[in-house]
């Protein structure tokens, strides 16, 4: 009986670790997508020229030299 209980405890730990890994994978995917969209947004706004219209933008200071 204790052996059976121990097996359940180990199974629970494995499931916990797997769910933890899944959460980390989702967080990493979310961060990568967010950074990718942010870079695309900056790139296209630079191409179109919207960045120059933003006040107090650090990008305008570098690109207007």
N, CA and C atoms as an extended XYZ file, in Angstrom:
195
Properties=species:S:1:pos:R:3:atomname:S:1:resname:S:1:resid:I:1 pbc="F F F"
N         0.821       -1.218        0.000 N   UNK     1
C         0.000        0.000        0.000 CA  UNK     1
C         0.861        1.277        0.000 C   UNK     1
N         1.925        1.362        0.837 N   UNK     2
C         2.773        2.569        0.775 CA  UNK     2
C         3.435        2.724       -0.601 C   UNK     2
N         3.799        1.580       -1.220 N   UNK     3
C         4.435        1.631       -2.538 CA  UNK     3
C         3.487        2.270       -3.563 C   UNK     3
N         2.236        1.872       -3.518 N   UNK     4
C         1.229        2.418       -4.433 CA  UNK     4
C         1.088        3.931       -4.235 C   UNK     4
N         1.057        4.339       -2.974 N   UNK     5
C         0.934        5.763       -2.651 CA  UNK     5
C         2.156        6.526       -3.182 C   UNK     5
N         3.332        5.917       -3.001 N   UNK     6
C         4.567        6.540       -3.458 CA  UNK     6
C         4.536        6.737       -4.975 C   UNK     6
N         4.024        5.739       -5.689 N   UNK     7
C         3.906        5.853       -7.136 CA  UNK     7
C         3.034        7.026       -7.534 C   UNK     7
N         1.947        7.213       -6.801 N   UNK     8
C         1.065        8.347       -7.081 CA  UNK     8
C         1.777        9.677       -6.843 C   UNK     8
N         2.581        9.718       -5.768 N   UNK     9
C         3.303       10.955       -5.451 CA  UNK     9
C         4.289       11.281       -6.575 C   UNK     9
N         5.029       10.260       -7.042 N   UNK    10
C         6.001       10.483       -8.120 CA  UNK    10
C         5.278       10.948       -9.388 C   UNK    10
N         4.169       10.292       -9.701 N   UNK    11
C         3.380       10.669      -10.876 CA  UNK    11
C         2.924       12.128      -10.763 C   UNK    11
N         2.501       12.505       -9.571 N   UNK    12
C         2.065       13.879       -9.350 CA  UNK    12
C         3.185       14.868       -9.582 C   UNK    12
N         4.399       14.503       -9.113 N   UNK    13
C         5.552       15.387       -9.306 CA  UNK    13
C         5.873       15.536      -10.785 C   UNK    13
N         5.845       14.420      -11.518 N   UNK    14
C         6.142       14.467      -12.956 CA  UNK    14
C         5.119       15.347      -13.675 C   UNK    14
N         3.852       15.173      -13.340 N   UNK    15
C         2.802       15.983      -13.961 CA  UNK    15
C         3.013       17.460      -13.637 C   UNK    15
N         3.417       17.737      -12.404 N   UNK    16
C         3.659       19.119      -11.991 CA  UNK    16
C         4.807       19.715      -12.796 C   UNK    16
N         5.888       18.945      -12.957 N   UNK    17
C         7.051       19.430      -13.712 CA  UNK    17
C         6.656       19.684      -15.169 C   UNK    17
N         5.879       18.756      -15.756 N   UNK    18
C         5.476       18.906      -17.160 CA  UNK    18
C         4.615       20.157      -17.338 C   UNK    18
N         3.682       20.376      -16.416 N   UNK    19
C         2.826       21.559      -16.527 CA  UNK    19
C         3.662       22.827      -16.365 C   UNK    19
N         4.683       22.758      -15.497 N   UNK    20
C         5.578       23.897      -15.294 CA  UNK    20
C         6.341       24.203      -16.578 C   UNK    20
N         6.858       23.141      -17.236 N   UNK    21
C         7.584       23.316      -18.498 CA  UNK    21
C         6.653       23.920      -19.548 C   UNK    21
N         5.410       23.424      -19.605 N   UNK    22
C         4.443       23.956      -20.567 CA  UNK    22
C         4.226       25.448      -20.355 C   UNK    22
N         4.098       25.866      -19.092 N   UNK    23
C         3.901       27.286      -18.785 CA  UNK    23
C         5.097       28.090      -19.280 C   UNK    23
N         6.326       27.568      -19.037 N   UNK    24
C         7.521       28.285      -19.482 CA  UNK    24
C         7.568       28.383      -21.004 C   UNK    24
N         7.197       27.292      -21.694 N   UNK    25
C         7.194       27.309      -23.161 CA  UNK    25
C         6.208       28.357      -23.671 C   UNK    25
N         5.018       28.399      -23.073 N   UNK    26
C         4.021       29.388      -23.501 CA  UNK    26
C         4.527       30.806      -23.261 C   UNK    26
N         5.184       31.038      -22.106 N   UNK    27
C         5.714       32.371      -21.801 CA  UNK    27
C         6.779       32.753      -22.822 C   UNK    27
N         7.690       31.805      -23.150 N   UNK    28
C         8.751       32.101      -24.118 CA  UNK    28
C         8.169       32.399      -25.498 C   UNK    28
N         7.190       31.582      -25.924 N   UNK    29
C         6.561       31.817      -27.229 CA  UNK    29
C         5.897       33.194      -27.247 C   UNK    29
N         5.204       33.534      -26.160 N   UNK    30
C         4.523       34.824      -26.074 CA  UNK    30
C         5.526       35.970      -26.166 C   UNK    30
N         6.654       35.851      -25.437 N   UNK    31
C         7.675       36.906      -25.448 CA  UNK    31
C         8.277       37.036      -26.847 C   UNK    31
N         8.586       35.900      -27.495 N   UNK    32
C         9.175       35.952      -28.833 CA  UNK    32
C         8.227       36.614      -29.827 C   UNK    32
N         6.940       36.229      -29.774 N   UNK    33
C         5.952       36.823      -30.684 CA  UNK    33
C         5.834       38.321      -30.416 C   UNK    33
N         5.833       38.706      -29.124 N   UNK    34
C         5.703       40.116      -28.763 CA  UNK    34
C         6.887       40.920      -29.297 C   UNK    34
N         8.114       40.397      -29.108 N   UNK    35
C         9.312       41.093      -29.584 CA  UNK    35
C         9.291       41.181      -31.112 C   UNK    35
N         8.885       40.085      -31.774 N   UNK    36
C         8.841       40.055      -33.234 CA  UNK    36
C         7.879       41.106      -33.773 C   UNK    36
N         6.683       41.171      -33.181 N   UNK    37
C         5.686       42.155      -33.608 CA  UNK    37
C         6.199       43.573      -33.334 C   UNK    37
N         6.868       43.768      -32.191 N   UNK    38
C         7.392       45.086      -31.832 CA  UNK    38
C         8.448       45.536      -32.837 C   UNK    38
N         9.353       44.603      -33.210 N   UNK    39
C        10.394       44.934      -34.185 CA  UNK    39
C         9.764       45.236      -35.544 C   UNK    39
N         8.793       44.421      -35.955 N   UNK    40
C         8.098       44.676      -37.220 CA  UNK    40
C         7.423       46.042      -37.197 C   UNK    40
N         6.779       46.367      -36.069 N   UNK    41
C         6.088       47.648      -35.941 CA  UNK    41
C         7.069       48.808      -36.071 C   UNK    41
N         8.212       48.715      -35.388 N   UNK    42
C         9.222       49.777      -35.472 CA  UNK    42
C         9.747       49.875      -36.905 C   UNK    42
N        10.013       48.714      -37.526 N   UNK    43
C        10.552       48.702      -38.888 CA  UNK    43
C         9.598       49.381      -39.865 C   UNK    43
N         8.319       48.986      -39.817 N   UNK    44
C         7.355       49.550      -40.761 CA  UNK    44
C         7.077       51.018      -40.468 C   UNK    44
N         7.051       51.382      -39.181 N   UNK    45
C         6.807       52.786      -38.858 CA  UNK    45
C         7.995       53.642      -39.284 C   UNK    45
N         9.205       53.074      -39.252 N   UNK    46
C        10.364       53.798      -39.774 CA  UNK    46
C        10.258       53.926      -41.291 C   UNK    46
N         9.836       52.856      -41.956 N   UNK    47
C         9.699       52.883      -43.406 CA  UNK    47
C         8.675       53.934      -43.828 C   UNK    47
N         7.557       53.974      -43.115 N   UNK    48
C         6.477       54.894      -43.481 CA  UNK    48
C         6.805       56.311      -43.010 C   UNK    48
N         7.463       56.431      -41.860 N   UNK    49
C         7.857       57.735      -41.351 CA  UNK    49
C         7.009       58.215      -40.196 C   UNK    49
N         6.226       57.304      -39.581 N   UNK    50
C         5.401       57.708      -38.441 CA  UNK    50
C         6.253       58.052      -37.229 C   UNK    50
N         7.449       57.455      -37.151 N   UNK    51
C         8.278       57.637      -35.957 CA  UNK    51
C         8.636       59.107      -35.781 C   UNK    51
N         8.850       59.821      -36.890 N   UNK    52
C         9.237       61.223      -36.798 CA  UNK    52
C         8.131       62.086      -36.211 C   UNK    52
N         6.891       61.618      -36.261 N   UNK    53
C         5.772       62.405      -35.749 CA  UNK    53
C         5.557       62.201      -34.255 C   UNK    53
N         6.199       61.149      -33.687 N   UNK    54
C         6.047       60.917      -32.245 CA  UNK    54
C         6.893       61.905      -31.464 C   UNK    54
N         6.334       62.592      -30.475 N   UNK    55
C         7.134       63.493      -29.636 CA  UNK    55
C         7.986       62.713      -28.642 C   UNK    55
N         9.170       63.255      -28.357 N   UNK    56
C        10.085       62.681      -27.356 CA  UNK    56
C        10.424       61.228      -27.657 C   UNK    56
N        10.592       60.913      -28.926 N   UNK    57
C        10.932       59.541      -29.285 CA  UNK    57
C        12.445       59.416      -29.400 C   UNK    57
N        13.061       58.474      -28.679 N   UNK    58
C        14.518       58.302      -28.763 CA  UNK    58
C        14.975       57.911      -30.166 C   UNK    58
N        14.088       57.280      -30.946 N   UNK    59
C        14.473       56.866      -32.294 CA  UNK    59
C        14.663       58.067      -33.213 C   UNK    59
N        13.849       59.114      -33.036 N   UNK    60
C        13.960       60.281      -33.914 CA  UNK    60
C        15.295       60.985      -33.692 C   UNK    60
N        15.754       60.999      -32.446 N   UNK    61
C        17.016       61.680      -32.129 CA  UNK    61
C        18.162       61.000      -32.859 C   UNK    61
N        18.155       59.653      -32.882 N   UNK    62
C        19.252       58.939      -33.522 CA  UNK    62
C        19.179       59.061      -35.035 C   UNK    62
N        17.985       59.048      -35.611 N   UNK    63
C        17.867       58.987      -37.060 CA  UNK    63
C        17.887       60.359      -37.724 C   UNK    63
N        17.760       61.420      -36.956 N   UNK    64
C        17.726       62.742      -37.580 CA  UNK    64
C        19.093       63.406      -37.634 C   UNK    64
N        20.136       62.707      -37.181 N   UNK    65
C        21.480       63.301      -37.222 CA  UNK    65
C        22.003       63.335      -38.659 C   UNK    65
